[in-house]
Amino acid sequence: MKKLALALAATAALVLSIGSAAEAADKTKVCFVYVGTRTDGGWTQAHENGRLQLEKEFGDKIETPYLESVPEGPDAERAIERMARSGCSLIFTTSFGFMDPTIAVAKKFPKVKFEHATGFKAADNVATYNSRFYEGRYISGIIAGKLSKNGTAGYIASFPIPEVVMGINAFETGAKSVNPNFKMKVIWVNTWFDPGKEADAAKALIDQGVDILTQHTDTTAPMQVAEQRGVKAFGQASDMIKAGPNVQLTAIIDTWGNYYVKRVKALLDGTWKSEQSWDGLKDGILTMAPYTNMPDDVKKLAEEAEAKIKSGELHPFTGPINKQDGTPWLKAGEKADDGTLLGMNFYVEGVDDKLPGK
Amino acid sequence: MSIFEAILLTVITASTPLVIAALGELVTERSGVLNLGVEGMMIMGAVGAFATAQLTGSAYIGIVGGVVSGALFSLFFAFLTLTLVANQVATGLALTILGLGASGMLGEAFVGAPGVRLLPIEIPVLSAIPYVGTVLFKQDLIFYLSILLVIAVNWFLFKSRTGLKIRAIGDNHASAHALGIDVIRMRYLAVMFGGACAGLAGAQLSLIYTPQWTENMSGGRGWIALALVVFASWRPWRLLAGGYLFGAVTILQLHAQAFGIGIPSQFLSMLPYAATVVVLLIISHNRRTTLINTPASLGKAFVPDR
């Protein structure tokens, strides 16, 4: 019934925003389809910030209608198609689950250009873009490895998709680089967005002795629990320092704005081409919140790692790295290729959890 | 604090909103009205409580704000279904959608605000009892209220004259009407009591559970509360037990994961719901007792003859 409710709400939202989108036709329309609400404090808000940056940059030249809370699934295709029909020149669809719907709509509207976030299917008029979040998680891991007293971190995970598994492994690999015996406990909450459940998971991890916390879910609830209990933690998607002024060490901030500006410029110049972009720290699509609440030497270590990743000197997944069961994955000096990372479905050594579905 | 106490504390925090919201719905349904809008009323209570607490600086005034928001919002449902005789199921669903949307709009200014936390009240002497003391007597006001409410509602429904009238209109509104009971007025009050409880449950979410405001933060707990009412076969004590069973399974599955027990996480996440279904099966095994327990006029519209 909740799904029905969401579907109805989405339809209502659709009708409303299409109404306002139809008014001015002379400006170039750059449209957005969001999976969550603009003010979720995490994933969708990060995209919304990018949209606002576009408005600031291009002013009257473009218009940026958006749809919020579009559920993944059949409704997504209808939502994207409505956007395409309403005269959008470029449509950003910002959730993994919008991948197939985007491709399907793109076939029907060859003149409209599409960009899908975090997907792997492309077409002549469909580009994909993603961010190398794992670079930030590797740095977080280094900090955790240095600061954790008992060498065990807790990870609040959403869904067992490659993106999240990659995040867990990057964190563990980073921590291991400074503390070879570092362990990680993982709790899967099977949601991106449920403050209560995320808080419960944070409490369970802390009660079981974890003294550093990181999350791959979208609300600030775990950070808030960490603040109350005095346990250090990392923010996700947005800077969460307000929720954890005394405990946030840093946060991985999604900064899509620069990418959006680049792509819209290309659209206006007529140089837009379908690309599969996977940028990271060096391109500014991913930024780290200020390193706080930690001793200077750890801060220095983190800053050095960030600089090395930016210069290309350091790849977080560089061997020797073993898989969870101890079998070798990467030989000394060997770097993981992007294909393996994007389809990652195994843990590295040191993760104290059984990967769902394995 | 031992891990045992820590787990119990978390279970109580997770169970309290379910118990309160379900208890309100129980009274509403006992009067023969099926209000599926619990999720909507709960989230309105959450935003109302958060906003009031934020503006006044007092979490206690925040509780009042939550209760009033929930009750007023349910009044809208009562007007549509009782006065205008709209379909209860459809109106309830609409109430949820409206609540989720309206709360998002009302709460937009409060996203990311620091929040006012409702602090625990320590009861002297009792809180010094080992184990039990920390868990039961160092709690916040809303927890104490939830227990008192269960006792009060149980007494009210089965021992008081007004309670008898409510049950009577829930079972047969035509007969109750013939006896001179003002069916519509009683149902208005029952629906508003349900709304007030859902609002209180919402206040617990935004003042205690996670002292913050984010859209959709009720996360489907209103639907669980609805299931709990059936689970409890419309009886307050069973409802209390059911609420805590649900909370306990939810929290224990998280701990099982952190302990590294090799059970698939999706299975563990499903457990609370699976437990609900199993108990529902056991309860409904005997068809006769189910029929006796279900308010016979539940969901049926009442149009008084003039």
XYZ file of C-alpha atoms in Angstrom:
664
model
C 0.000 0.000 0.000
C 2.935 2.254 0.662
C 4.029 1.735 -2.917
C 0.595 2.721 -4.146
C 0.778 5.823 -1.999
C 4.167 6.703 -3.430
C 2.976 6.107 -6.967
C -0.019 8.383 -6.492
C 2.135 11.031 -4.883
C 4.605 10.824 -7.741
C 1.857 11.194 -10.308
C 0.562 14.241 -8.487
C 4.048 15.729 -8.352
C 4.455 14.980 -12.034
C 1.305 16.792 -13.066
C 2.233 19.820 -10.974
C 5.757 20.255 -12.232
C 4.877 19.575 -15.858
C 2.383 22.389 -15.540
C 5.047 24.836 -14.490
C 7.557 23.425 -16.967
C 5.350 24.135 -19.954
C 5.325 27.924 -19.571
C 8.474 29.255 -21.199
C 9.601 27.507 -24.344
C 12.394 29.743 -25.679
C 15.001 28.856 -23.059
C 17.020 25.653 -23.177
C 15.533 23.163 -20.786
C 17.847 21.066 -18.632
C 15.712 18.682 -16.621
C 16.262 16.542 -13.536
C 14.556 13.404 -12.275
C 15.189 12.757 -8.570
C 14.557 9.584 -6.604
C 14.222 11.353 -3.253
C 13.241 14.735 -1.920
C 15.364 17.797 -2.578
C 15.904 18.290 1.141
C 16.868 14.742 2.144
C 20.173 15.985 3.513
C 22.031 13.397 1.455
C 22.004 11.985 -2.069
C 19.229 13.945 -3.778
C 20.150 17.160 -2.022
C 23.648 16.826 -3.443
C 22.174 16.697 -6.969
C 19.857 19.580 -6.127
C 22.902 21.640 -5.140
C 24.325 20.848 -8.568
C 21.123 22.027 -10.221
C 21.233 25.276 -8.243
C 24.823 25.787 -9.351
C 23.624 25.467 -12.966
C 21.002 28.149 -12.411
C 23.602 30.445 -10.916
C 26.073 29.826 -13.702
C 23.745 30.144 -16.704
C 21.042 32.409 -15.300
C 18.349 33.216 -17.878
C 19.856 31.077 -20.603
C 18.451 27.848 -19.211
C 15.540 26.531 -17.280
C 15.870 23.585 -14.889
C 12.581 21.837 -14.122
C 12.784 18.802 -11.859
C 10.666 15.936 -10.554
C 11.131 14.785 -6.973
C 10.419 11.461 -5.269
C 10.049 9.500 -8.497
C 9.942 5.823 -7.498
C 12.260 3.438 -9.320
C 10.298 1.062 -11.529
C 7.565 1.494 -14.138
C 6.635 4.986 -12.918
C 10.135 6.200 -13.606
C 9.751 5.512 -17.325
C 6.513 7.486 -17.451
C 8.102 10.351 -15.516
C 11.146 10.512 -17.775
C 8.983 10.290 -20.890
C 6.823 13.175 -19.710
C 9.977 15.212 -19.201
C 11.171 14.351 -22.707
C 7.806 15.336 -24.186
C 7.767 18.651 -22.336
C 10.686 19.928 -24.409
C 13.747 19.156 -22.321
C 16.987 19.202 -24.317
C 18.979 17.373 -21.670
C 17.643 15.171 -18.882
C 19.671 14.059 -15.868
C 18.256 10.933 -14.216
C 19.929 10.600 -10.861
C 19.401 7.132 -9.468
C 20.784 3.700 -10.349
C 17.269 2.276 -10.739
C 16.461 4.795 -13.499
C 18.953 3.125 -15.832
C 16.661 0.897 -17.910
C 13.811 3.437 -18.021
C 16.279 6.090 -19.257
C 17.529 3.826 -22.037
C 13.961 2.942 -23.025
C 12.830 6.579 -23.229
C 16.028 7.624 -25.020
C 15.185 5.199 -27.850
C 11.848 6.941 -28.392
C 13.343 10.448 -28.279
C 16.588 10.369 -30.289
C 16.857 14.167 -30.353
C 16.727 14.544 -26.571
C 19.960 13.974 -24.675
C 20.100 11.978 -21.465
C 22.623 11.557 -18.685
C 22.221 8.758 -16.184
C 24.000 8.843 -12.838
C 25.787 5.699 -11.615
C 24.653 3.424 -14.442
C 26.605 1.397 -16.988
C 24.268 1.320 -20.016
C 24.830 4.047 -22.607
C 23.579 4.970 -26.101
C 24.297 7.657 -28.705
C 22.080 10.063 -26.782
C 22.650 8.601 -23.318
C 25.781 9.438 -21.347
C 26.576 8.055 -17.918
C 28.374 9.710 -15.051
C 29.524 8.497 -11.683
C 31.863 9.497 -8.932
C 34.776 7.560 -7.488
C 33.357 7.615 -3.962
C 35.745 4.833 -3.002
C 38.661 7.284 -3.098
C 37.044 9.184 -0.229
C 36.246 5.993 1.646
C 39.863 4.907 1.370
C 40.949 8.150 3.048
C 38.274 7.641 5.728
C 39.710 4.160 6.270
C 43.185 5.557 6.846
C 41.828 7.928 9.483
C 39.837 5.115 11.130
C 42.858 2.822 11.161
C 44.869 5.470 12.978
C 42.186 6.562 15.454
C 40.339 3.380 16.395
C 41.526 2.059 19.743
C 40.362 -1.518 19.305
C 40.849 -1.631 15.543
C 37.201 -2.309 14.671
C 34.954 -0.033 12.654
C 31.209 -0.340 12.036
C 29.680 0.160 8.584
C 25.960 0.853 8.150
C 25.234 -0.442 4.676
C 22.162 -0.018 2.490
C 21.913 -2.617 -0.282
C 24.453 -5.229 -1.401
C 25.141 -3.597 -4.784
C 28.701 -3.267 -6.178
C 28.835 0.428 -5.235
C 28.352 -0.337 -1.532
C 30.566 -3.429 -1.496
C 33.278 -1.325 -3.172
C 32.862 1.258 -0.411
C 33.258 -1.303 2.356
C 36.347 -2.757 0.709
C 37.913 0.661 0.096
C 37.423 1.601 3.753
C 38.962 -1.673 4.934
C 41.875 -1.364 2.502
C 42.604 2.174 3.670
C 42.465 1.177 7.329
C 44.686 -1.821 6.687
C 47.334 0.353 5.092
C 48.020 1.798 8.551
C 46.792 -1.067 10.789
C 47.220 -4.529 9.221
C 44.817 -6.214 11.652
C 41.928 -3.800 11.155
C 38.447 -5.384 11.237
C 35.023 -4.220 10.081
C 31.557 -5.132 11.241
C 28.770 -4.514 8.732
C 25.030 -4.112 9.281
C 22.778 -4.145 6.224
C 19.637 -2.097 6.850
C 18.165 -2.683 3.365
C 17.057 0.921 2.972
C 18.657 4.158 1.781
C 16.469 6.285 3.947
C 15.017 5.388 7.355
C 16.429 7.551 10.146
C 15.056 5.272 12.893
C 16.522 2.100 11.466
C 19.855 3.730 10.680
C 20.029 5.029 14.257
C 19.216 1.564 15.633
C 21.982 0.045 13.526
C 24.427 2.672 14.805
C 23.445 1.898 18.402
C 23.800 -1.858 17.850
C 27.294 -1.408 16.405
C 28.394 0.879 19.234
C 26.904 -1.463 21.859
C 28.997 -4.229 20.388
C 32.192 -2.295 20.897
C 32.792 -0.560 17.598
C 34.530 2.743 18.295
C 34.359 4.317 14.856
C 31.347 4.500 12.594
C 30.770 5.014 8.907
C 27.568 4.914 6.891
C 26.398 4.255 3.374
C 22.839 5.440 3.942
C 21.439 8.904 3.421
C 20.249 10.451 6.686
C 22.179 12.151 9.462
C 20.661 9.863 12.137
C 23.778 7.668 12.591
C 25.920 10.794 12.946
C 23.538 12.041 15.612
C 23.811 8.765 17.563
C 27.596 8.948 17.264
C 27.532 12.472 18.679
C 25.395 11.395 21.646
C 27.585 8.406 22.413
C 30.849 10.220 21.774
C 31.958 7.876 18.983
C 33.834 9.225 15.960
C 32.086 8.992 12.591
C 32.211 9.907 8.888
C 29.553 11.829 6.953
C 28.089 10.576 3.701
C 27.060 12.447 0.515
C 26.790 15.803 2.323
C 28.787 17.505 5.054
C 27.087 16.311 8.264
C 29.123 18.418 10.667
C 25.957 20.057 12.062
C 24.730 16.671 13.304
C 28.092 15.696 14.727
C 30.141 18.804 15.606
C 32.336 16.919 18.074
C 32.651 13.607 16.278
C 32.624 14.053 12.495
C 36.118 13.341 11.212
C 35.382 14.213 7.600
C 32.640 13.519 5.066
C 32.541 12.392 1.470
C 30.700 15.175 -0.335
C 29.100 14.610 -3.709
C 29.720 17.788 -5.695
C 28.029 17.216 -9.020
C 27.766 20.918 -9.872
C 31.059 21.223 -11.754
C 30.188 18.242 -13.900
C 26.724 19.621 -14.631
C 28.177 22.983 -15.657
C 30.675 21.273 -17.971
C 27.983 19.195 -19.649
C 25.498 22.037 -20.069
C 28.257 24.181 -21.610
C 28.871 21.364 -24.098
C 25.152 21.214 -24.826
C 24.929 24.945 -25.513
C 28.105 24.860 -27.663
C 26.770 21.929 -29.616
C 29.729 19.749 -28.603
C 27.789 17.360 -26.341
C 28.738 13.744 -26.962
C 27.728 10.547 -25.207
C 30.482 9.668 -22.746
C 30.872 7.336 -19.809
C 32.424 9.535 -17.202
C 33.769 8.263 -13.887
C 35.557 11.138 -12.213
C 36.920 11.371 -8.714
C 38.714 13.630 -6.269
C 40.965 15.227 -8.877
C 38.027 16.424 -10.978
C 36.225 17.951 -8.005
C 33.124 15.784 -8.454
C 34.018 14.367 -5.055
C 35.327 16.533 -2.233
C 36.285 15.862 1.349
C 34.792 17.887 4.196
C 37.424 19.553 6.427
C 39.390 17.042 8.508
C 38.268 17.771 12.076
C 38.275 16.233 15.552
C 41.575 14.434 15.000
C 45.239 14.927 15.937
C 47.425 16.878 13.511
C 49.527 13.901 12.436
C 46.447 11.948 11.348
C 45.123 14.991 9.539
C 48.434 15.303 7.733
C 48.317 11.645 6.736
C 44.811 12.083 5.325
C 45.773 15.203 3.394
C 48.791 13.439 1.939
C 46.673 10.509 0.792
C 44.173 12.935 -0.772
C 46.972 14.712 -2.647
C 48.432 11.419 -3.845
C 45.081 10.181 -5.113
C 44.533 13.474 -6.924
C 47.940 13.299 -8.595
C 47.338 9.716 -9.638
C 50.261 8.457 -7.570
C 47.977 6.360 -5.366
C 45.169 4.029 -6.415
C 43.186 2.791 -3.392
C 42.936 -0.713 -4.793
C 46.618 -1.510 -5.306
C 47.908 -4.986 -4.425
C 48.744 -6.988 -2.510
C 45.096 -7.411 -1.522
C 43.485 -10.715 -0.592
C 39.854 -11.670 -0.816
C 37.938 -12.341 2.395
C 38.802 -16.049 2.467
C 42.514 -15.304 2.121
C 42.876 -16.113 -1.575
C 44.926 -13.520 -3.468
C 43.050 -10.940 -5.563
C 45.681 -8.374 -6.566
C 49.403 -9.075 -6.752
C 51.863 -6.581 -5.249
C 51.697 -3.356 -7.236
C 48.778 -4.506 -9.379
C 45.867 -2.076 -9.693
C 42.212 -3.061 -9.901
C 40.593 -2.280 -13.248
C 37.383 -0.267 -13.451
C 35.321 -3.178 -14.732
C 36.084 -5.283 -11.658
C 35.323 -2.358 -9.360
C 31.978 -1.558 -11.001
C 30.866 -5.154 -10.647
C 32.453 -5.835 -7.264
C 30.716 -8.730 -5.545
C 33.239 -9.972 -2.986
C 34.784 -8.728 0.246
C 38.454 -8.160 0.902
C 40.228 -9.755 3.865
C 39.314 -8.255 7.244
C 35.609 -7.666 6.701
C 33.762 -9.508 9.465
C 30.494 -10.134 7.640
C 28.959 -12.536 5.194
C 28.100 -10.782 1.940
C 24.352 -11.158 1.305
C 23.617 -13.482 -1.567
C 26.984 -15.195 -1.333
C 25.787 -0.449 31.245
C 25.819 -4.047 30.072
C 25.031 -4.986 26.488
C 21.854 -6.624 27.766
C 20.615 -3.329 29.179
C 21.746 -1.484 26.065
C 19.712 -3.795 23.842
C 16.618 -3.476 26.037
C 16.862 0.308 25.954
C 17.017 0.315 22.159
C 14.097 -2.114 21.958
C 11.974 0.201 24.115
C 12.794 3.226 21.957
C 11.902 1.300 18.814
C 8.675 -0.189 20.211
C 7.138 2.834 21.944
C 5.913 4.700 18.824
C 4.387 1.495 17.426
C 2.509 0.810 20.657
C 1.151 4.354 20.977
C 0.040 4.717 17.360
C -1.525 1.249 17.350
C -3.343 1.930 20.612
C -5.001 5.020 19.118
C -6.011 3.072 16.039
C -7.366 0.305 18.280
C -9.825 2.730 19.893
C -10.762 4.152 16.477
C -11.426 0.676 15.096
C -13.315 -0.390 18.210
C -15.734 2.418 17.357
C -16.181 0.895 13.907
C -14.028 3.307 11.898
C -11.118 2.023 9.818
C -8.557 4.812 9.478
C -5.663 3.727 7.237
C -4.110 7.186 7.542
C -1.991 6.374 10.618
C 1.257 6.918 8.711
C 0.061 10.366 7.592
C -1.107 11.395 11.059
C 2.127 10.124 12.564
C 4.322 12.150 10.234
C 2.166 15.249 10.829
C 2.680 14.676 14.554
C 6.416 14.363 13.991
C 6.688 17.623 12.076
C 4.284 19.401 14.449
C 6.237 18.296 17.496
C 9.603 19.130 15.968
C 8.515 22.574 14.817
C 6.872 23.431 18.135
C 9.881 22.259 20.115
C 12.238 24.156 17.831
C 10.274 27.403 18.040
C 9.601 27.302 21.794
C 12.821 25.593 22.844
C 10.872 23.137 24.963
C 10.497 19.468 24.093
C 7.474 19.243 26.403
C 5.565 21.902 24.496
C 6.742 19.982 21.434
C 4.833 16.910 22.643
C 1.677 19.007 22.891
C 2.336 20.311 19.369
C 2.608 16.748 18.083
C -0.576 15.567 19.768
C -2.560 18.580 18.542
C -1.233 18.221 14.966
C -2.221 14.550 14.867
C -5.680 15.189 16.320
C -6.455 18.110 13.999
C -5.286 16.168 10.981
C -7.539 13.250 11.916
C -10.458 15.675 12.253
C -10.190 16.168 8.505
C -10.589 12.402 8.027
C -13.532 12.335 10.453
C -15.302 15.121 8.581
C -14.879 13.397 5.205
C -15.874 9.901 6.310
C -18.407 10.568 9.067
C -20.155 13.743 7.932
C -19.727 13.439 4.160
C -19.753 9.595 4.299
C -16.718 9.217 2.015
C -15.194 5.752 1.616
C -13.029 5.070 4.669
C -10.346 3.013 2.942
C -9.780 5.503 0.137
C -9.916 8.502 2.473
C -7.431 6.860 4.862
C -4.991 6.198 2.026
C -5.405 9.764 0.835
C -4.724 10.983 4.366
C -1.381 9.176 4.353
C -0.368 10.645 1.005
C -1.516 14.106 2.038
C 0.308 13.827 5.386
C 3.580 12.756 3.783
C 3.385 15.626 1.305
C 2.144 18.320 3.660
C 4.670 17.454 6.369
C 7.459 17.749 3.832
C 6.259 21.192 2.852
C 5.698 22.394 6.424
C 8.997 20.967 7.587
C 11.162 22.335 4.777
C 12.438 25.178 6.959
C 13.429 22.735 9.711
C 15.589 20.339 7.709
C 18.997 20.166 9.355
C 17.903 22.142 12.428
C 19.621 20.910 15.595
C 16.485 19.575 17.290
C 15.456 19.594 20.928
C 15.887 16.278 22.639
C 13.399 15.107 25.234
C 15.500 14.050 28.213
C 14.872 10.988 30.379
C 13.254 11.399 33.781
C 14.879 9.376 36.528
C 12.414 8.016 39.064
C 14.063 8.029 42.500
C 14.555 4.709 44.360
C 13.085 2.599 41.550
C 15.818 3.588 39.113
C 18.423 2.164 41.507
C 17.160 -1.416 41.046
C 19.822 -3.342 39.136
C 19.039 -4.064 35.451
C 15.333 -3.175 35.591
C 16.017 0.287 37.033
C 18.069 1.645 34.135
C 15.782 0.152 31.565
C 12.345 0.965 32.961
C 12.772 3.896 35.317
C 15.250 6.146 33.539
C 13.016 6.727 30.550
C 11.488 9.733 28.855
C 7.970 10.989 29.512
C 6.505 9.465 26.346
C 7.516 5.942 27.409
C 5.774 6.341 30.786
C 2.769 7.785 28.974
C 2.630 4.805 26.626
C 2.355 2.346 29.520
C -0.215 4.482 31.326
C -2.189 4.784 28.096
C -2.352 1.007 27.657
C -3.680 0.621 31.213
C -6.119 3.504 30.783
C -7.452 2.368 27.406
C -7.900 -1.172 28.651
C -9.881 0.071 31.651
C -11.809 2.563 29.543
C -12.902 0.079 26.881
C -13.845 -2.796 29.125
C -14.793 -1.222 32.449
C -16.292 2.190 31.750
C -19.755 3.030 30.481
C -18.465 5.176 27.617
C -16.147 2.350 26.613
C -19.103 0.005 26.450
C -20.895 2.490 24.175
C -17.863 2.691 21.891
C -17.701 -1.071 21.586
C -21.445 -1.166 20.977
C -21.334 1.267 18.052
C -18.331 -0.621 16.676
C -20.276 -3.862 16.714
C -23.650 -2.645 15.561
C -24.082 1.043 14.896
C -27.747 0.727 13.965
C -28.706 -0.834 17.291
C -26.543 1.585 19.221
C -28.240 4.429 17.393
C -31.656 2.978 18.241
C -30.627 2.948 21.895
C -30.048 6.677 21.690
C -26.240 6.707 21.471
C -24.912 9.555 19.324
C -22.913 7.351 16.933
C -21.394 10.139 14.853
C -20.269 12.182 17.852
C -18.655 9.156 19.522
C -16.891 8.214 16.313
C -15.593 11.761 15.883
C -14.055 11.530 19.353
C -12.635 8.051 18.724
C -11.048 9.130 15.439
C -9.535 12.195 17.090
C -8.183 10.095 19.943
C -6.542 7.889 17.326
C -5.093 10.969 15.633
C -3.790 12.342 18.933
C -2.060 9.037 19.688
C -0.524 8.874 16.214
C 0.650 12.462 16.764
C 2.212 11.481 20.098
C 3.957 8.575 18.378
C 5.232 11.026 15.769
C 6.491 13.308 18.538
C 8.452 10.375 19.947
C 10.090 9.935 16.513
C 11.218 13.537 16.107
C 12.031 14.266 19.772
C 13.515 10.993 21.058
C 14.052 8.269 18.472
C 15.997 10.528 16.095
C 15.783 14.132 17.330
C 15.727 15.722 13.882
C 13.351 16.409 11.040
C 13.698 14.687 7.698
C 10.945 14.068 5.175
C 9.322 10.630 5.295
C 11.053 9.934 8.601
C 8.149 7.790 9.825
C 9.498 5.118 7.463
C 6.343 3.003 7.276
C 5.859 2.655 11.044
C 2.226 3.729 10.692
C 1.538 0.677 8.550
C 3.150 -1.587 11.132
C 0.927 -0.005 13.797
C -2.118 -0.848 11.652
C -1.010 -4.464 11.420
C -0.416 -4.549 15.168
C -4.074 -3.771 15.858
C -5.154 -6.880 13.959
C -2.249 -8.816 15.463
C -3.571 -7.898 18.918
C -7.127 -8.818 17.912
C -8.261 -5.385 19.191
C -7.006 -5.941 22.774
C -4.666 -3.407 24.461
C -2.465 -5.835 26.440
C -1.893 -8.085 23.452
C -1.086 -4.954 21.499
C 1.577 -3.969 24.034
C 3.103 -7.448 23.814
C 2.944 -7.397 20.014
C 4.575 -3.976 19.800
C 7.474 -5.088 21.953
C 7.828 -8.372 20.101
C 8.087 -6.453 16.840
C 10.574 -3.972 18.302
C 12.655 -6.764 19.813
C 12.900 -8.745 16.584
C 13.855 -5.578 14.690
C 16.677 -4.717 17.086
C 17.896 -8.271 17.612
C 18.332 -8.827 13.880
C 20.670 -5.802 13.776
C 22.684 -7.225 16.661
C 22.768 -10.636 15.018
C 24.310 -8.988 11.960
C 26.897 -7.095 13.987
C 27.827 -10.339 15.758
C 28.557 -11.730 12.318
C 25.930 -14.476 12.424
C 25.876 -15.933 8.931
C 22.210 -15.438 8.114
C 21.299 -13.393 5.020
C 20.540 -9.806 6.045
C 17.442 -9.641 3.845
C 16.066 -12.593 5.750
C 16.803 -10.895 9.055
C 15.213 -7.647 7.878
C 12.143 -9.624 6.931
C 11.901 -11.394 10.316
C 9.736 -8.836 12.159
C 7.194 -8.914 9.340
C 7.368 -12.697 9.093
C 6.751 -12.919 12.851
C 3.676 -10.722 12.410
C 2.309 -12.983 9.688
C 2.947 -16.119 11.764
C 1.151 -14.722 14.790
C -1.710 -13.516 12.592
C -2.005 -17.059 11.248
C -2.089 -18.522 14.739
C -4.695 -16.030 15.903
C -6.943 -16.420 12.891
C -6.672 -20.190 13.068
C -9.861 -20.257 15.058
C -12.362 -18.493 12.847
C -14.955 -18.059 15.526
C -12.763 -16.169 17.978
C -11.558 -13.937 15.157
C -15.097 -13.045 14.247
C -15.996 -12.382 17.866
C -13.044 -10.063 18.285
C -13.409 -8.043 15.100
C -15.746 -5.038 15.476
C -18.629 -6.064 13.235
C -19.308 -2.569 11.847
C -15.630 -1.924 11.070
C -15.264 0.183 7.943
C -18.988 0.460 7.331
C -20.467 3.911 6.875
C -23.288 4.995 9.159
C -26.002 7.294 7.887
C -28.504 8.115 10.641
C -32.188 8.145 9.682
C -33.588 11.593 10.014
